[in-house]
Structure formats: C-alpha cells, structure tokens
C-alpha positions as CSV (number, residue, x, y, z in Angstrom):
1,X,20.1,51.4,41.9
2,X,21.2,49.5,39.1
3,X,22.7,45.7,38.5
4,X,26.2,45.3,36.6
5,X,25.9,42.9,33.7
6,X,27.5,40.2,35.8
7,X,25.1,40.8,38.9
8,X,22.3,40.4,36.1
9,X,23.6,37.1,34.7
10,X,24.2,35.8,38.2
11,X,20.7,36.8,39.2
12,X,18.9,35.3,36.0
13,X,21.4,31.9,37.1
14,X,19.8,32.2,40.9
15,X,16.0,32.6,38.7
16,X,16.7,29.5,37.0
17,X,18.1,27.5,39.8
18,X,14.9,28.2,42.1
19,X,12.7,27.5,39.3
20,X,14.8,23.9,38.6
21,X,14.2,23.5,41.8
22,X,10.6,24.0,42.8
23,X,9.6,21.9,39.6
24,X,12.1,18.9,41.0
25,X,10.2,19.6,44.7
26,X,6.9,19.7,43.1
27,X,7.6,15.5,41.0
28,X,9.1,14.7,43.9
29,X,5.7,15.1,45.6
30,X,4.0,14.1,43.0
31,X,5.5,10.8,42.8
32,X,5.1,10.6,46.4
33,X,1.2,11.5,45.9
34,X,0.5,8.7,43.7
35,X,3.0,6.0,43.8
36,X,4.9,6.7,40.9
37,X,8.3,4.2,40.6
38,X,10.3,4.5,37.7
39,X,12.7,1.6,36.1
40,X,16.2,4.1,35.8
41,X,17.7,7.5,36.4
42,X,17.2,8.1,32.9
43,X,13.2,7.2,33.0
44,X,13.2,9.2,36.3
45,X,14.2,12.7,34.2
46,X,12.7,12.0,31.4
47,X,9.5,12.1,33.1
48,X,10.8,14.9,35.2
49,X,10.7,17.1,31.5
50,X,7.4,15.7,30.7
51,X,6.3,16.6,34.3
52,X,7.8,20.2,33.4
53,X,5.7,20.6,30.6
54,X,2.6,19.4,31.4
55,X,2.7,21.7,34.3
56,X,3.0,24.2,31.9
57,X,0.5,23.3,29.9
58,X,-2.0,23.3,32.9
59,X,-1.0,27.0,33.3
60,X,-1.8,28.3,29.8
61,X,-5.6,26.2,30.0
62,X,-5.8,28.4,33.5
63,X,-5.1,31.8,31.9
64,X,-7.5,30.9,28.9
65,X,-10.2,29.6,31.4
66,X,-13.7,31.3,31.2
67,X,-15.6,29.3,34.2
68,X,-14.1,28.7,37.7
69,X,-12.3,25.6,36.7
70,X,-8.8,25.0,38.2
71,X,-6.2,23.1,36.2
72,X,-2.9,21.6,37.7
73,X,-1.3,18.5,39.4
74,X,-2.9,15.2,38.4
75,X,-1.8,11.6,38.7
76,X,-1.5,12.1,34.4
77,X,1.2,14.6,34.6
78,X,3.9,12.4,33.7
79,X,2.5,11.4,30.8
80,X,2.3,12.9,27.2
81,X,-0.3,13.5,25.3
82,X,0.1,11.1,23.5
83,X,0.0,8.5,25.9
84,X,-2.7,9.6,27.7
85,X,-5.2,9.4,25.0
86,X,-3.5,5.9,24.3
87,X,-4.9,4.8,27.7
88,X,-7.7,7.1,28.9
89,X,-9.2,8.9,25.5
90,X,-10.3,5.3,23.9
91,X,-13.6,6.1,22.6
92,X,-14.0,5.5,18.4
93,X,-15.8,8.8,17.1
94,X,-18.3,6.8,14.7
95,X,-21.3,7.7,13.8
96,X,-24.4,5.7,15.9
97,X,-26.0,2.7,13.4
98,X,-29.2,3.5,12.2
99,X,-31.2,0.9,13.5
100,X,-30.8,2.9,17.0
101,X,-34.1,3.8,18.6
102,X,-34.4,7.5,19.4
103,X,-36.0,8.6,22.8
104,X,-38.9,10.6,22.9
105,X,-38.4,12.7,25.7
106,X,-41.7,14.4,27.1
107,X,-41.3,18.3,28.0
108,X,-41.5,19.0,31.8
109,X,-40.3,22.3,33.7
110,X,-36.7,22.2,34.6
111,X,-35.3,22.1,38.6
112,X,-32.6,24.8,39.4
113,X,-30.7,21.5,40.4
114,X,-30.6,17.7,40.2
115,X,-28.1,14.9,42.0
116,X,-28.3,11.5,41.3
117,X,-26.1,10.9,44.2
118,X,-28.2,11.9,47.0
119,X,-30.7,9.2,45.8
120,X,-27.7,6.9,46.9
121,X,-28.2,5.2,43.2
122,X,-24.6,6.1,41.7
123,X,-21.6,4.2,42.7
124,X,-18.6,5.2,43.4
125,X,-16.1,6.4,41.1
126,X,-14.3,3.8,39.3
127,X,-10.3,3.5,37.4
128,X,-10.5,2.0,34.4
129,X,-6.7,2.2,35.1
130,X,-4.3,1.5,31.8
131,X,-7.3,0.3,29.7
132,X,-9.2,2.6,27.1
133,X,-12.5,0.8,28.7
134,X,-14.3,4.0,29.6
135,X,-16.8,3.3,27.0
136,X,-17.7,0.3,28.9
137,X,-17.6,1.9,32.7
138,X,-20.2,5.0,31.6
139,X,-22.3,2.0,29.9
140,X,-22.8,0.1,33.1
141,X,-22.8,3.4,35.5
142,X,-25.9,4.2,33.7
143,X,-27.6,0.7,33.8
144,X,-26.6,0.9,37.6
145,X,-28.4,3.9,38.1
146,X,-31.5,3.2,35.9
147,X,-32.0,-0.1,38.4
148,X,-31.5,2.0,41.2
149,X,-34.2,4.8,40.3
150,X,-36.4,1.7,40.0
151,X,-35.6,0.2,43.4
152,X,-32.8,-2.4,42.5
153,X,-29.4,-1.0,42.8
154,X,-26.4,-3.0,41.2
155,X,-22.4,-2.4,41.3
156,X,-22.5,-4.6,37.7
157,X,-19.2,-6.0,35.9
158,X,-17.3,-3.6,33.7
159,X,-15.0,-6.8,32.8
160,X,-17.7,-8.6,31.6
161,X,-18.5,-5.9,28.8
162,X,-14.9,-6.2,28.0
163,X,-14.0,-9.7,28.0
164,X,-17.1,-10.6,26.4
165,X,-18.1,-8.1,23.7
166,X,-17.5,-9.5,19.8
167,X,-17.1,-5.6,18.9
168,X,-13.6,-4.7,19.5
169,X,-10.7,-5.6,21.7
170,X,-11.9,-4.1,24.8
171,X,-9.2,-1.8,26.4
172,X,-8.2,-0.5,22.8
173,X,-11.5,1.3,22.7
174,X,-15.1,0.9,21.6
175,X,-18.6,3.1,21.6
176,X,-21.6,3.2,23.5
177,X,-23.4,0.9,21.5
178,X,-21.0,-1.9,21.5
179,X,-21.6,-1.7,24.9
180,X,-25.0,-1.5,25.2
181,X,-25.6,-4.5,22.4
182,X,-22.7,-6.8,24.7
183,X,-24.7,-6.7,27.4
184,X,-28.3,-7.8,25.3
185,X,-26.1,-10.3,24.1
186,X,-25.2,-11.6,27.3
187,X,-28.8,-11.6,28.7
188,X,-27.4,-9.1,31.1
189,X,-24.5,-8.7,33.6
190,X,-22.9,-9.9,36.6
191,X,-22.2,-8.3,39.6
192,X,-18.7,-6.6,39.7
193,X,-18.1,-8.7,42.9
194,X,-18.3,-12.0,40.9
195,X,-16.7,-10.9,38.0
196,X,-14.3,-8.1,38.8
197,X,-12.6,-5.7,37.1
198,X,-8.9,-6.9,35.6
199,X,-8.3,-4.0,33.2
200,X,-7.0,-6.3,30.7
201,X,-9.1,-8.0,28.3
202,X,-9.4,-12.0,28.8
203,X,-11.7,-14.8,27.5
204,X,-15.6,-14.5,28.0
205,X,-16.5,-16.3,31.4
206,X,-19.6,-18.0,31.5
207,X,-21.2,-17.0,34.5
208,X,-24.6,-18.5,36.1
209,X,-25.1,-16.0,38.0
210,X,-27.9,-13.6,38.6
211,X,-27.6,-11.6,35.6
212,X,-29.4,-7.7,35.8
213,X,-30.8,-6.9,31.8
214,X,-32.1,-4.2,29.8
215,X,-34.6,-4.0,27.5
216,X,-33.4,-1.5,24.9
217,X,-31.2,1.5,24.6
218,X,-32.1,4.3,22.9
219,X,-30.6,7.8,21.5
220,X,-31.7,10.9,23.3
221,X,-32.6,14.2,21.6
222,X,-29.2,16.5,21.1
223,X,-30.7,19.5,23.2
224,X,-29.0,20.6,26.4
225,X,-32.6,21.5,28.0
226,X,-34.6,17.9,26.7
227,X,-31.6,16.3,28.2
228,X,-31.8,17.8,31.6
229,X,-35.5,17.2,31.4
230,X,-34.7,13.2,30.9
231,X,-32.0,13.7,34.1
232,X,-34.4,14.8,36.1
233,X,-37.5,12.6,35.5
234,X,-35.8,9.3,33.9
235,X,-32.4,9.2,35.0
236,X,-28.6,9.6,33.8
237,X,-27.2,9.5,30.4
238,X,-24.1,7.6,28.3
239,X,-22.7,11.0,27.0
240,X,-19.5,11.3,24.7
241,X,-17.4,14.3,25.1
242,X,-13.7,16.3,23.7
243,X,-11.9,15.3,26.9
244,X,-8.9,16.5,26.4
245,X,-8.9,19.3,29.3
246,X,-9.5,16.5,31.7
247,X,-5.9,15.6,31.9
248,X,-5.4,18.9,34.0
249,X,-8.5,19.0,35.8
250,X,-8.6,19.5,39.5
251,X,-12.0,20.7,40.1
252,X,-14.8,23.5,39.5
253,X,-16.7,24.5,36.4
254,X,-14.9,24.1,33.1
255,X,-16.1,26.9,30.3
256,X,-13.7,26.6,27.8
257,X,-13.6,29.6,24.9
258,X,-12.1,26.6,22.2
259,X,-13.2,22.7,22.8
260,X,-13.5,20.8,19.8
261,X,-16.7,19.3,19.4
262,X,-16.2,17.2,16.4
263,X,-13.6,15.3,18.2
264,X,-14.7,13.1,20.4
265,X,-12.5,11.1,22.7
266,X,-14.0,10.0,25.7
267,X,-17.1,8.2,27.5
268,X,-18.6,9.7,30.8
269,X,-22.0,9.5,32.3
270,X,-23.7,12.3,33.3
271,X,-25.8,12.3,36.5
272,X,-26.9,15.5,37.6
273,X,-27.0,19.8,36.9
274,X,-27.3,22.7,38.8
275,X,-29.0,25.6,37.2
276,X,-29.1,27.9,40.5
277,X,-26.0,29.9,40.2
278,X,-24.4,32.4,37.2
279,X,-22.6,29.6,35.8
280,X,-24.8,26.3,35.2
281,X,-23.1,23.0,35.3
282,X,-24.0,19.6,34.6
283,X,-22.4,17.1,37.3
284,X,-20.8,14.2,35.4
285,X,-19.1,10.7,36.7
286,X,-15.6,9.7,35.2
287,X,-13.7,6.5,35.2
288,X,-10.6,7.6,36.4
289,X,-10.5,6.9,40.3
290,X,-11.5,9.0,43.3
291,X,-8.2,10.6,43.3
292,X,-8.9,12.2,39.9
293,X,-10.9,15.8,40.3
294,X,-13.3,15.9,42.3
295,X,-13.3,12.9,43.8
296,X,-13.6,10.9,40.5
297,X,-16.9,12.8,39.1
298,X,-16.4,17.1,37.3
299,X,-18.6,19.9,36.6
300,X,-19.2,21.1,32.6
301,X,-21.1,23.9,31.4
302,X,-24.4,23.8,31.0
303,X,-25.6,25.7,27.8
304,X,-23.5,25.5,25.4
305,X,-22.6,22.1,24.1
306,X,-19.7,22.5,25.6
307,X,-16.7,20.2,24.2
308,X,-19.6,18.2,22.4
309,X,-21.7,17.0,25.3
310,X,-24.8,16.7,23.4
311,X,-23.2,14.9,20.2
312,X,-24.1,11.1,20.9
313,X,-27.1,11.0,24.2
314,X,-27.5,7.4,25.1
315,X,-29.4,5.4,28.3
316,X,-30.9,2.4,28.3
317,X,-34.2,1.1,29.3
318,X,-35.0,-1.2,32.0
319,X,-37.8,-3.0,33.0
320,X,-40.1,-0.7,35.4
321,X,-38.8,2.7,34.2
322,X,-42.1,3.7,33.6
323,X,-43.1,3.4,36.9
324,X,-40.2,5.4,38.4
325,X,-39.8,5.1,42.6
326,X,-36.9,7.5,43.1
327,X,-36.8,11.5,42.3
328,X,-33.8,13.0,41.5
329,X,-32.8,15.0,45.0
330,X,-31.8,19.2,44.6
C-alpha cells in the first residue's frame, strides 16, 4: 500500500506534532523535578528550545559512548553551554607554582577495589549552587577525608575558603592551590556548621572557633596506577578534570572516544576505584547536589587519563597521616 502525497505531508505533520509534544511533556516534568520557575512566557519557551537541544545533545554523547555511561535529563538542561561553564566549570587551567612539593608515593600492590565511603570518612555530596566554587568544595572534601582516615572527621566550611582567600573572587573561579594556601593562611577552617555555605562571596569572618589545619599540600605523581596506590594507602585526591560531559550525566561508567585533556574546567575529588570488572572506574565526589548523577558522586575510566584526570594530583597533609587508623574498605 502506498500513501498519496497529501497523506505523507499529513503524516510527517502528525510526526512533528507528537515529537512537539513529548519534548513539552518531558520540561514540563522537568521543571516539576527540580523547581524550575521562570519570570515570563517568553523565558518559559526560550528555555523550552534550549531544553530541546540539550536533550539532543545528550543523545549524540549516548550514541558516541564507549563505557556504560548514560546521558540525559539533569537539573542543567535548561541551560546553555555557555552558562553552565559560567556557573559550574570555574576552575582557571594554570599551570601549578613551582615552589609546590611533589609527593613521593611508595609502590604497593593494587586492591581490585577501594571506597572511601564505607570508612564513613566522606561527606555527603555538596551544591556549590550558582557559584564557580568547586575548586574550593574538592579542596575541603579532601582535608575532610584526610582527618577522617586519621580518626577526626570534619564537615569544614567551603565559605570560609571563599570569603576569605586573597587569590581570586571566589565564585568566579580559582585552583587548587589558592585553596589549599587560604586555608594555611587561615591557620585552618571552621566547621561548615558555624560558618555555612552562602554561595556568594562576602567579607572574611573572623572566627574563634576550633579551627582543623594542614600541614602542607603536595603534588602527586601523574600516573593513573601511583595514584590508586596513594587512594588506597593515604587517602583521596584534589584532581582536575575536562568536565564538560557532566552536564548530561545520569550515571555509569563514562569512556569517552574524544575528551579534551588540555582543557581543564572543573575541580572534583576522587575517593575510590574499582578494578574488578572489564571496565575499571575510579569513583569520584562532585559538587553539584545529590540530585546530580549518582547521587552527587560518578564513575570515570580508570586507565587512560581519561578527560585529563591525571593532569594536576593534589592532597594535603595532615598531622598523623603517617600513622594512618582507617583502610580504605573493598
């Protein structure tokens, strides 16, 4: 049987309608999802066609995907690209200073796995919300973990690195270093309970306090294996990474054919790996929320310096590491 040219046009019409539609069903839940108001009509369609794209976008990282990574809906796909990295890809690429310390890492067999979680020494995933601060939340993730492997856990201020760091202005970005060297400064930080989290910068409080310190920061070797070696004996790492891919990310394993490693654009801290399976992942902690991926923390291919992982190492040392109390569970 074949369709007259006016049955095909009408049928192409009914193609387009249903499409129209399932896309306006789908930001419609979406902006149920995650409380999304906007100030007009015309605000409420133009991020209807941003929606539209960005779902599309998400479809063509799916059909190039090489891991088991699933890329979709987030709580970012009314934004462009543009604004996103505005807002969530913050970090300054810049090479580290010299005076930086590197790590001496000593070799020790590998586990098939490692999670820093099951120790109960990683909080929970944090928002850094409108603020490009995510160089200061992987920053004091790791300090809060390095306590906690040593028997002192800490939920430490992420404002204070902001509002007090003579670096930059805080939520327009930064690097690892600035926020390492605030906290020296500052002879420590505060607990996020006495100085919370505002995601705006503001003037430097002067807090008395207790205040939780390190003693140094250093630089890690850029080797995928020494730095699994340092998760599981010492404890997490201040990584950088191309993040990019994140916007779309709803979980699983992300193996990406093209991920530009010279660019990087975002602060993470990376917490744990699993080498027990054909496609070995590290297990990394963002600073988006819980309702980002999987619940707030993704999974990266282990193996290949995927989107720049190993670029710029960083952790910092606390008093007592040497005398570690906790092992990293499997």
């Amino acid at each position: 049987m074949y369709l007259s040219f006016p049955s095909l046009v009408s049928l192409c019409a009914f193609a387009h309608v249903v499409l129209a539609n399932t896309e306006s069903e789908q930001f419609e839940n979406f902006t149920k999802q995650f409380n999304k108001v906007y100030e007009s009509p015309e605000e409420h369609q133009y991020r209807l066609s941003v929606f539209t794209e960005n779902v599309k976008a998400a479809r063509r990282l799916q059909e190039e995907e090489l891991g088991t990574a699933k890329y979709g809906i987030t709580k970012f796909s009314d934004l462009t690209d543009e604004e996103f990295k505005r807002n969530s890809l913050t970090l300054f690429d810049e090479v580290p200073p010299g005076d930086i310390k590197q790590m001496k890492v000593e070799a020790a067999p590998i586990k098939r796995s490692c999670d820093w979680r099951k120790a109960g020494v990683i909080s929970e995933a944090k928002d850094q919300g409108n603020c490009g601060s995510c160089w200061a939340f992987a920053v004091v993730g790791n300090i809060e973990a390095q306590w906690g492997i040593v028997g002192r856990s800490a939920n430490l201020s992420v404002q204070q690195v902001l509002d007090c760091s003579p670096f930059r202005d805080g939520c327009k970005g930064g690097t690892l270093w600035d926020a390492y060297k605030t906290v020296m400064k500052q002879q420590g930080l505060v607990s996020e309970c006495v100085y919370p989290y505002k995601a705006i910068k503001q003037d430097c409080k002067k807090m008395n306090s207790v205040r939780t310190n390190i003693k140094d920061f250093r630089m890690l070797p850029r080797n995928e294996r020494v730095m699994a070696c340092y998760v599981t004996n010492q404890g997490t790492i201040a990584v950088s990474m191309n993040a990019i891919v994140l916007k779309y990310y709803n979980g699983g394993v992300i193996r990406r054919k093209s991920c530009n490693r010279k660019k990087l654009t975002h602060a993470v801290l990376l917490m744990g790996y699993s080498r027990g399976t054909k496609l070995p992942y590290w297990i990394i902690k963002n600073s988006w929320g819980d309702d980002w991926g999987e619940r707030g923390f993704f999974k990266l291919f282990f193996g290949a310096n995927m989107c720049g992982i190993t670029t710029r190492p960083v952790s910092a040392v606390v008093p007592g590491s040497r005398k570690r109390i906790i092992r990293c569970p499997r």
